[in-house]
PDB file of C-alpha atoms in Angstrom:
ATOM      1  CA  MET M   1       0.000   0.000   0.000  1.00  0.00           C
ATOM      2  CA  ILE M   2       1.079   3.573  -0.622  1.00  0.00           C
ATOM      3  CA  ILE M   3      -0.406   6.866   0.548  1.00  0.00           C
ATOM      4  CA  ILE M   4       0.297   9.820  -1.716  1.00  0.00           C
ATOM      5  CA  ASP M   5      -0.253  13.524  -1.100  1.00  0.00           C
ATOM      6  CA  ARG M   6      -1.622  14.368  -4.510  1.00  0.00           C
ATOM      7  CA  ALA M   7      -1.854  18.070  -3.777  1.00  0.00           C
ATOM      8  CA  ALA M   8       1.920  18.128  -3.437  1.00  0.00           C
ATOM      9  CA  LEU M   9       2.337  16.021  -6.565  1.00  0.00           C
ATOM     10  CA  VAL M  10       0.139  18.360  -8.627  1.00  0.00           C
ATOM     11  CA  ASN M  11       2.719  21.049  -7.851  1.00  0.00           C
ATOM     12  CA  ILE M  12       5.446  18.755  -9.161  1.00  0.00           C
ATOM     13  CA  LEU M  13       3.605  17.273 -12.161  1.00  0.00           C
ATOM     14  CA  LYS M  14       3.396  20.290 -14.407  1.00  0.00           C
ATOM     15  CA  PRO M  15       1.445  19.889 -17.644  1.00  0.00           C
ATOM     16  CA  SER M  16       3.502  18.760 -20.615  1.00  0.00           C
ATOM     17  CA  SER M  17       3.655  20.882 -23.741  1.00  0.00           C
ATOM     18  CA  ALA M  18       1.380  18.318 -25.429  1.00  0.00           C
ATOM     19  CA  ALA M  19      -1.392  18.883 -22.859  1.00  0.00           C
ATOM     20  CA  LYS M  20      -3.748  21.628 -23.986  1.00  0.00           C
ATOM     21  CA  THR M  21      -6.807  21.007 -21.773  1.00  0.00           C
ATOM     22  CA  PHE M  22      -7.502  19.818 -18.235  1.00  0.00           C
ATOM     23  CA  SER M  23      -8.651  16.516 -19.723  1.00  0.00           C
ATOM     24  CA  ASP M  24      -5.275  16.168 -21.472  1.00  0.00           C
ATOM     25  CA  TYR M  25      -3.494  16.836 -18.177  1.00  0.00           C
ATOM     26  CA  ALA M  26      -5.581  14.248 -16.318  1.00  0.00           C
ATOM     27  CA  SER M  27      -5.267  11.522 -18.953  1.00  0.00           C
ATOM     28  CA  GLY M  28      -1.702  12.255 -20.062  1.00  0.00           C
ATOM     29  CA  THR M  29       0.052  13.153 -16.814  1.00  0.00           C
ATOM     30  CA  PHE M  30      -1.922  12.610 -13.622  1.00  0.00           C
ATOM     31  CA  VAL M  31      -3.675   9.261 -14.215  1.00  0.00           C
ATOM     32  CA  PRO M  32      -0.584   7.594 -15.748  1.00  0.00           C
ATOM     33  CA  ASP M  33       1.371   8.555 -12.637  1.00  0.00           C
ATOM     34  CA  ILE M  34      -1.223   6.788 -10.467  1.00  0.00           C
ATOM     35  CA  THR M  35      -1.326   3.675 -12.636  1.00  0.00           C
ATOM     36  CA  ALA M  36       2.477   3.515 -12.681  1.00  0.00           C
ATOM     37  CA  GLU M  37       2.445   3.317  -8.880  1.00  0.00           C
ATOM     38  CA  LEU M  38       0.134   0.285  -9.091  1.00  0.00           C
ATOM     39  CA  ARG M  39       2.997  -1.763 -10.517  1.00  0.00           C
ATOM     40  CA  HIS M  40       4.562  -1.724  -7.052  1.00  0.00           C
ATOM     41  CA  VAL M  41       1.573  -1.935  -4.708  1.00  0.00           C
ATOM     42  CA  LYS M  42      -1.921  -3.417  -4.503  1.00  0.00           C
ATOM     43  CA  ARG M  43      -3.547  -0.350  -2.989  1.00  0.00           C
ATOM     44  CA  ILE M  44      -3.145   3.398  -3.350  1.00  0.00           C
ATOM     45  CA  ASP M  45      -4.803   5.957  -1.096  1.00  0.00           C
ATOM     46  CA  LEU M  46      -4.902   9.474  -2.507  1.00  0.00           C
ATOM     47  CA  VAL M  47      -4.892  12.279   0.017  1.00  0.00           C
ATOM     48  CA  TRP M  48      -6.053  15.772  -0.962  1.00  0.00           C
ATOM     49  CA  ASP M  49      -5.844  19.065   0.916  1.00  0.00           C
ATOM     50  CA  GLU M  50      -9.001  20.324   2.540  1.00  0.00           C
ATOM     51  CA  TYR M  51      -9.553  24.068   2.585  1.00  0.00           C
ATOM     52  CA  VAL M  52     -11.274  25.050   5.822  1.00  0.00           C
ATOM     53  CA  GLU M  53     -12.719  28.534   5.383  1.00  0.00           C
ATOM     54  CA  ASN M  54     -11.848  30.147   8.729  1.00  0.00           C
ATOM     55  CA  SER M  55      -8.531  28.451   9.453  1.00  0.00           C
ATOM     56  CA  LEU M  56      -5.188  30.104  10.079  1.00  0.00           C
ATOM     57  CA  LYS M  57      -3.867  28.452   6.913  1.00  0.00           C
ATOM     58  CA  ALA M  58      -6.723  29.915   4.845  1.00  0.00           C
ATOM     59  CA  THR M  59      -6.089  33.373   6.266  1.00  0.00           C
ATOM     60  CA  THR M  60      -2.404  33.135   5.400  1.00  0.00           C
ATOM     61  CA  ARG M  61      -3.233  31.998   1.861  1.00  0.00           C
ATOM     62  CA  ARG M  62      -5.626  34.910   1.344  1.00  0.00           C
ATOM     63  CA  LYS M  63      -2.942  37.389   2.394  1.00  0.00           C
ATOM     64  CA  ARG M  64      -0.386  36.086  -0.108  1.00  0.00           C
ATOM     65  CA  ARG M  65      -2.840  35.267  -2.903  1.00  0.00           C
ATOM     66  CA  SER M  66      -1.691  36.359  -6.305  1.00  0.00           C
ATOM     67  CA  GLY M  67      -3.159  33.671  -8.530  1.00  0.00           C
ATOM     68  CA  VAL M  68      -5.637  34.126 -11.332  1.00  0.00           C
ATOM     69  CA  ARG M  69      -9.039  32.436 -11.224  1.00  0.00           C
ATOM     70  CA  GLN M  70      -9.693  29.954 -14.022  1.00  0.00           C
ATOM     71  CA  ARG M  71     -12.541  27.461 -14.215  1.00  0.00           C
ATOM     72  CA  VAL M  72     -11.587  23.796 -14.360  1.00  0.00           C
ATOM     73  CA  ALA M  73     -13.526  21.750 -16.910  1.00  0.00           C
ATOM     74  CA  PRO M  74     -12.434  18.900 -19.207  1.00  0.00           C
ATOM     75  CA  ASP M  75     -12.314  21.008 -22.386  1.00  0.00           C
ATOM     76  CA  ASN M  76     -11.040  24.235 -20.824  1.00  0.00           C
ATOM     77  CA  LYS M  77      -7.531  25.257 -21.796  1.00  0.00           C
ATOM     78  CA  LEU M  78      -4.773  24.779 -19.257  1.00  0.00           C
ATOM     79  CA  PRO M  79      -3.399  27.928 -17.660  1.00  0.00           C
ATOM     80  CA  ARG M  80      -0.181  29.251 -19.092  1.00  0.00           C
ATOM     81  CA  PHE M  81       1.388  29.715 -15.666  1.00  0.00           C
ATOM     82  CA  TRP M  82       0.731  26.574 -13.593  1.00  0.00           C
ATOM     83  CA  LYS M  83       2.171  27.912 -10.303  1.00  0.00           C
ATOM     84  CA  ASP M  84       0.034  31.079 -10.517  1.00  0.00           C
ATOM     85  CA  PHE M  85      -3.015  28.928 -11.226  1.00  0.00           C
ATOM     86  CA  LEU M  86      -2.300  26.814  -8.129  1.00  0.00           C
ATOM     87  CA  ARG M  87      -2.097  29.897  -5.890  1.00  0.00           C
ATOM     88  CA  GLU M  88      -5.864  30.416  -6.169  1.00  0.00           C
ATOM     89  CA  GLU M  89      -7.784  28.209  -3.696  1.00  0.00           C
ATOM     90  CA  LYS M  90     -10.906  27.845  -5.835  1.00  0.00           C
ATOM     91  CA  ASN M  91      -8.757  26.651  -8.758  1.00  0.00           C
ATOM     92  CA  LYS M  92      -7.200  23.948  -6.588  1.00  0.00           C
ATOM     93  CA  GLN M  93     -10.554  22.850  -5.178  1.00  0.00           C
ATOM     94  CA  GLU M  94     -11.972  22.407  -8.673  1.00  0.00           C
ATOM     95  CA  LEU M  95      -8.781  20.791 -10.007  1.00  0.00           C
ATOM     96  CA  PHE M  96      -8.587  18.277  -7.145  1.00  0.00           C
ATOM     97  CA  GLY M  97     -12.243  17.335  -7.609  1.00  0.00           C
ATOM     98  CA  PHE M  98     -11.747  16.944 -11.352  1.00  0.00           C
ATOM     99  CA  LEU M  99      -8.612  14.821 -10.924  1.00  0.00           C
ATOM    100  CA  ALA M 100     -10.229  12.642  -8.256  1.00  0.00           C
ATOM    101  CA  GLN M 101     -13.124  11.984 -10.628  1.00  0.00           C
ATOM    102  CA  SER M 102     -10.695  11.277 -13.478  1.00  0.00           C
ATOM    103  CA  VAL M 103      -8.801   8.704 -11.402  1.00  0.00           C
ATOM    104  CA  THR M 104     -11.907   6.922 -10.140  1.00  0.00           C
ATOM    105  CA  SER M 105     -13.335   6.610 -13.648  1.00  0.00           C
ATOM    106  CA  VAL M 106     -10.301   4.670 -14.935  1.00  0.00           C
ATOM    107  CA  ASN M 107     -10.645   0.900 -15.207  1.00  0.00           C
ATOM    108  CA  ILE M 108      -7.341  -0.452 -13.970  1.00  0.00           C
ATOM    109  CA  GLY M 109      -8.328  -4.127 -14.001  1.00  0.00           C
ATOM    110  CA  GLU M 110      -7.196  -6.804 -11.594  1.00  0.00           C
ATOM    111  CA  LYS M 111      -3.625  -6.872 -10.458  1.00  0.00           C
TER     112      LYS M 111
END
């Protein structure tokens, strides 16, 4: 079994130049990374950040916010500046939900 902080990995796994949409990113970068891990383990637990509205962490994020809001949808274009995109909390919430749905919809078969 492996437990992976996918929020941290999303910061590391930047979209490739071939990925043009969020769907491309999910199917070409994020999901393959998950399935590659399955070669070594029988179970993967994905852990995502939770954004509690009135927390100290949320207050700190709001103070340093400099990201640009962009809606996450399968056919929407990827942002040009990935790090700026990830600075906006609403972007991350939508992205994490989209990626979680993308991973759970993949048929990985029996190991």
